[in-house]
């Protein structure tokens, strides 16, 4: 909670959070695609 507004630390916290969000989203999409393919084939 000590990151001042507009500082490098402030923006890097958001960058890390956004990166983790994107990573989670991509992993979910890939796993859904794999599960869908697996269901259709068997």
Backbone atoms as SQL, in Angstrom:
CREATE TABLE atoms (id INTEGER PRIMARY KEY, chain TEXT, resi INTEGER, resn TEXT, atom TEXT, x REAL, y REAL, z REAL);
INSERT INTO atoms VALUES
  (1, 'A', 1, 'UNK', 'N', 0.790, -1.210, 0.000),
  (2, 'A', 1, 'UNK', 'CA', 0.000, 0.000, 0.000),
  (3, 'A', 1, 'UNK', 'C', 0.822, 1.260, 0.000),
  (4, 'A', 2, 'UNK', 'N', 2.134, 1.151, -0.214),
  (5, 'A', 2, 'UNK', 'CA', 2.992, 2.337, -0.182),
  (6, 'A', 2, 'UNK', 'C', 3.381, 2.841, -1.567),
  (7, 'A', 3, 'UNK', 'N', 2.784, 2.271, -2.614),
  (8, 'A', 3, 'UNK', 'CA', 3.116, 2.715, -3.967),
  (9, 'A', 3, 'UNK', 'C', 2.407, 4.037, -4.250),
  (10, 'A', 4, 'UNK', 'N', 3.180, 5.092, -4.496),
  (11, 'A', 4, 'UNK', 'CA', 2.587, 6.395, -4.780),
  (12, 'A', 4, 'UNK', 'C', 2.028, 6.424, -6.196),
  (13, 'A', 5, 'UNK', 'N', 0.948, 7.191, -6.355),
  (14, 'A', 5, 'UNK', 'CA', 0.258, 7.263, -7.643),
  (15, 'A', 5, 'UNK', 'C', 1.184, 7.792, -8.740),
  (16, 'A', 6, 'UNK', 'N', 1.231, 7.089, -9.868),
  (17, 'A', 6, 'UNK', 'CA', 2.029, 7.530, -10.999),
  (18, 'A', 6, 'UNK', 'C', 3.471, 7.064, -10.983),
  (19, 'A', 7, 'UNK', 'N', 3.884, 6.353, -9.942),
  (20, 'A', 7, 'UNK', 'CA', 5.277, 5.894, -9.870),
  (21, 'A', 7, 'UNK', 'C', 5.458, 4.588, -10.643),
  (22, 'A', 8, 'UNK', 'N', 6.718, 4.197, -10.849),
  (23, 'A', 8, 'UNK', 'CA', 7.010, 2.942, -11.544),
  (24, 'A', 8, 'UNK', 'C', 6.430, 1.751, -10.787),
  (25, 'A', 9, 'UNK', 'N', 6.542, 1.782, -9.469),
  (26, 'A', 9, 'UNK', 'CA', 6.005, 0.692, -8.640),
  (27, 'A', 9, 'UNK', 'C', 4.499, 0.581, -8.822),
  (28, 'A', 10, 'UNK', 'N', 3.822, 1.723, -8.842),
  (29, 'A', 10, 'UNK', 'CA', 2.373, 1.768, -9.004),
  (30, 'A', 10, 'UNK', 'C', 1.956, 1.085, -10.304),
  (31, 'A', 11, 'UNK', 'N', 2.639, 1.426, -11.398),
  (32, 'A', 11, 'UNK', 'CA', 2.282, 0.843, -12.685),
  (33, 'A', 11, 'UNK', 'C', 2.719, -0.611, -12.812),
  (34, 'A', 12, 'UNK', 'N', 3.845, -0.970, -12.190),
  (35, 'A', 12, 'UNK', 'CA', 4.309, -2.357, -12.287),
  (36, 'A', 12, 'UNK', 'C', 3.362, -3.302, -11.551),
  (37, 'A', 13, 'UNK', 'N', 2.750, -2.835, -10.467),
  (38, 'A', 13, 'UNK', 'CA', 1.759, -3.650, -9.750),
  (39, 'A', 13, 'UNK', 'C', 0.586, -3.960, -10.678),
  (40, 'A', 14, 'UNK', 'N', 0.113, -2.944, -11.391),
  (41, 'A', 14, 'UNK', 'CA', -0.983, -3.163, -12.329),
  (42, 'A', 14, 'UNK', 'C', -0.549, -4.034, -13.503),
  (43, 'A', 15, 'UNK', 'N', 0.686, -3.863, -13.965),
  (44, 'A', 15, 'UNK', 'CA', 1.201, -4.675, -15.070),
  (45, 'A', 15, 'UNK', 'C', 1.255, -6.146, -14.675),
  (46, 'A', 16, 'UNK', 'N', 1.731, -6.430, -13.467),
  (47, 'A', 16, 'UNK', 'CA', 1.794, -7.812, -12.981),
  (48, 'A', 16, 'UNK', 'C', 0.387, -8.390, -12.839),
  (49, 'A', 17, 'UNK', 'N', -0.522, -7.624, -12.282),
  (50, 'A', 17, 'UNK', 'CA', -1.906, -8.075, -12.122),
  (51, 'A', 17, 'UNK', 'C', -2.556, -8.363, -13.458),
  (52, 'A', 18, 'UNK', 'N', -2.349, -7.486, -14.433),
  (53, 'A', 18, 'UNK', 'CA', -2.925, -7.662, -15.759),
  (54, 'A', 18, 'UNK', 'C', -2.328, -8.878, -16.456),
  (55, 'A', 19, 'UNK', 'N', -1.018, -9.080, -16.290),
  (56, 'A', 19, 'UNK', 'CA', -0.344, -10.237, -16.878),
  (57, 'A', 19, 'UNK', 'C', -0.890, -11.534, -16.288),
  (58, 'A', 20, 'UNK', 'N', -1.067, -11.574, -14.972),
  (59, 'A', 20, 'UNK', 'CA', -1.627, -12.760, -14.327),
  (60, 'A', 20, 'UNK', 'C', -3.052, -13.017, -14.806),
  (61, 'A', 21, 'UNK', 'N', -3.836, -11.946, -14.976),
  (62, 'A', 21, 'UNK', 'CA', -5.200, -12.082, -15.475),
  (63, 'A', 21, 'UNK', 'C', -5.208, -12.669, -16.883),
  (64, 'A', 22, 'UNK', 'N', -4.353, -12.140, -17.763),
  (65, 'A', 22, 'UNK', 'CA', -4.273, -12.653, -19.128),
  (66, 'A', 22, 'UNK', 'C', -3.828, -14.107, -19.153),
  (67, 'A', 23, 'UNK', 'N', -2.834, -14.443, -18.328),
  (68, 'A', 23, 'UNK', 'CA', -2.329, -15.807, -18.249),
  (69, 'A', 23, 'UNK', 'C', -3.444, -16.769, -17.842),
  (70, 'A', 24, 'UNK', 'N', -4.228, -16.377, -16.825),
  (71, 'A', 24, 'UNK', 'CA', -5.331, -17.210, -16.351),
  (72, 'A', 24, 'UNK', 'C', -6.395, -17.361, -17.432),
  (73, 'A', 25, 'UNK', 'N', -6.718, -16.260, -18.110),
  (74, 'A', 25, 'UNK', 'CA', -7.721, -16.286, -19.171),
  (75, 'A', 25, 'UNK', 'C', -7.301, -17.220, -20.296),
  (76, 'A', 26, 'UNK', 'N', -6.055, -17.108, -20.737),
  (77, 'A', 26, 'UNK', 'CA', -5.540, -17.954, -21.814),
  (78, 'A', 26, 'UNK', 'C', -5.557, -19.422, -21.399),
  (79, 'A', 27, 'UNK', 'N', -5.133, -19.716, -20.173),
  (80, 'A', 27, 'UNK', 'CA', -5.137, -21.100, -19.685),
  (81, 'A', 27, 'UNK', 'C', -6.552, -21.675, -19.660),
  (82, 'A', 28, 'UNK', 'N', -7.527, -20.869, -19.241),
  (83, 'A', 28, 'UNK', 'CA', -8.915, -21.324, -19.219),
  (84, 'A', 28, 'UNK', 'C', -9.432, -21.608, -20.619),
  (85, 'A', 29, 'UNK', 'N', -9.112, -20.725, -21.575),
  (86, 'A', 29, 'UNK', 'CA', -9.560, -20.931, -22.949),
  (87, 'A', 29, 'UNK', 'C', -8.950, -22.197, -23.545),
  (88, 'A', 30, 'UNK', 'N', -7.659, -22.412, -23.294),
  (89, 'A', 30, 'UNK', 'CA', -6.980, -23.602, -23.812),
  (90, 'A', 30, 'UNK', 'C', -7.576, -24.866, -23.205),
  (91, 'A', 31, 'UNK', 'N', -7.805, -24.860, -21.897),
  (92, 'A', 31, 'UNK', 'CA', -8.342, -26.057, -21.244),
  (93, 'A', 31, 'UNK', 'C', -9.767, -26.348, -21.705),
  (94, 'A', 32, 'UNK', 'N', -10.563, -25.313, -21.935),
  (95, 'A', 32, 'UNK', 'CA', -11.916, -25.515, -22.458),
  (96, 'A', 32, 'UNK', 'C', -11.866, -26.099, -23.860),
  (97, 'A', 33, 'UNK', 'N', -10.944, -25.607, -24.691),
  (98, 'A', 33, 'UNK', 'CA', -10.801, -26.096, -26.055),
  (99, 'A', 33, 'UNK', 'C', -10.383, -27.570, -26.060),
  (100, 'A', 34, 'UNK', 'N', -9.440, -27.914, -25.186),
  (101, 'A', 34, 'UNK', 'CA', -8.988, -29.303, -25.080),
  (102, 'A', 34, 'UNK', 'C', -10.128, -30.199, -24.605),
  (103, 'A', 35, 'UNK', 'N', -10.868, -29.758, -23.592),
  (104, 'A', 35, 'UNK', 'CA', -11.978, -30.547, -23.061),
  (105, 'A', 35, 'UNK', 'C', -13.056, -30.739, -24.126),
  (106, 'A', 36, 'UNK', 'N', -13.315, -29.710, -24.917),
  (107, 'A', 36, 'UNK', 'CA', -14.318, -29.798, -25.977),
  (108, 'A', 36, 'UNK', 'C', -13.887, -30.799, -27.043),
  (109, 'A', 37, 'UNK', 'N', -12.640, -30.734, -27.452),
  (110, 'A', 37, 'UNK', 'CA', -12.125, -31.688, -28.437),
  (111, 'A', 37, 'UNK', 'C', -12.173, -33.108, -27.901),
  (112, 'A', 38, 'UNK', 'N', -11.820, -33.260, -26.640),
  (113, 'A', 38, 'UNK', 'CA', -11.785, -34.582, -26.019),
  (114, 'A', 38, 'UNK', 'C', -13.182, -35.187, -25.971),
  (115, 'A', 39, 'UNK', 'N', -14.197, -34.363, -25.654),
  (116, 'A', 39, 'UNK', 'CA', -15.582, -34.836, -25.603),
  (117, 'A', 39, 'UNK', 'C', -16.078, -35.247, -26.978),
  (118, 'A', 40, 'UNK', 'N', -15.735, -34.474, -28.005),
  (119, 'A', 40, 'UNK', 'CA', -16.229, -34.770, -29.347),
  (120, 'A', 40, 'UNK', 'C', -15.627, -36.050, -29.914),
  (121, 'A', 41, 'UNK', 'N', -14.354, -36.315, -29.609),
  (122, 'A', 41, 'UNK', 'CA', -13.688, -37.463, -30.205),
  (123, 'A', 41, 'UNK', 'C', -14.050, -38.776, -29.528),
  (124, 'A', 42, 'UNK', 'N', -14.387, -38.745, -28.223),
  (125, 'A', 42, 'UNK', 'CA', -14.634, -40.001, -27.510),
  (126, 'A', 42, 'UNK', 'C', -16.037, -40.068, -26.938);
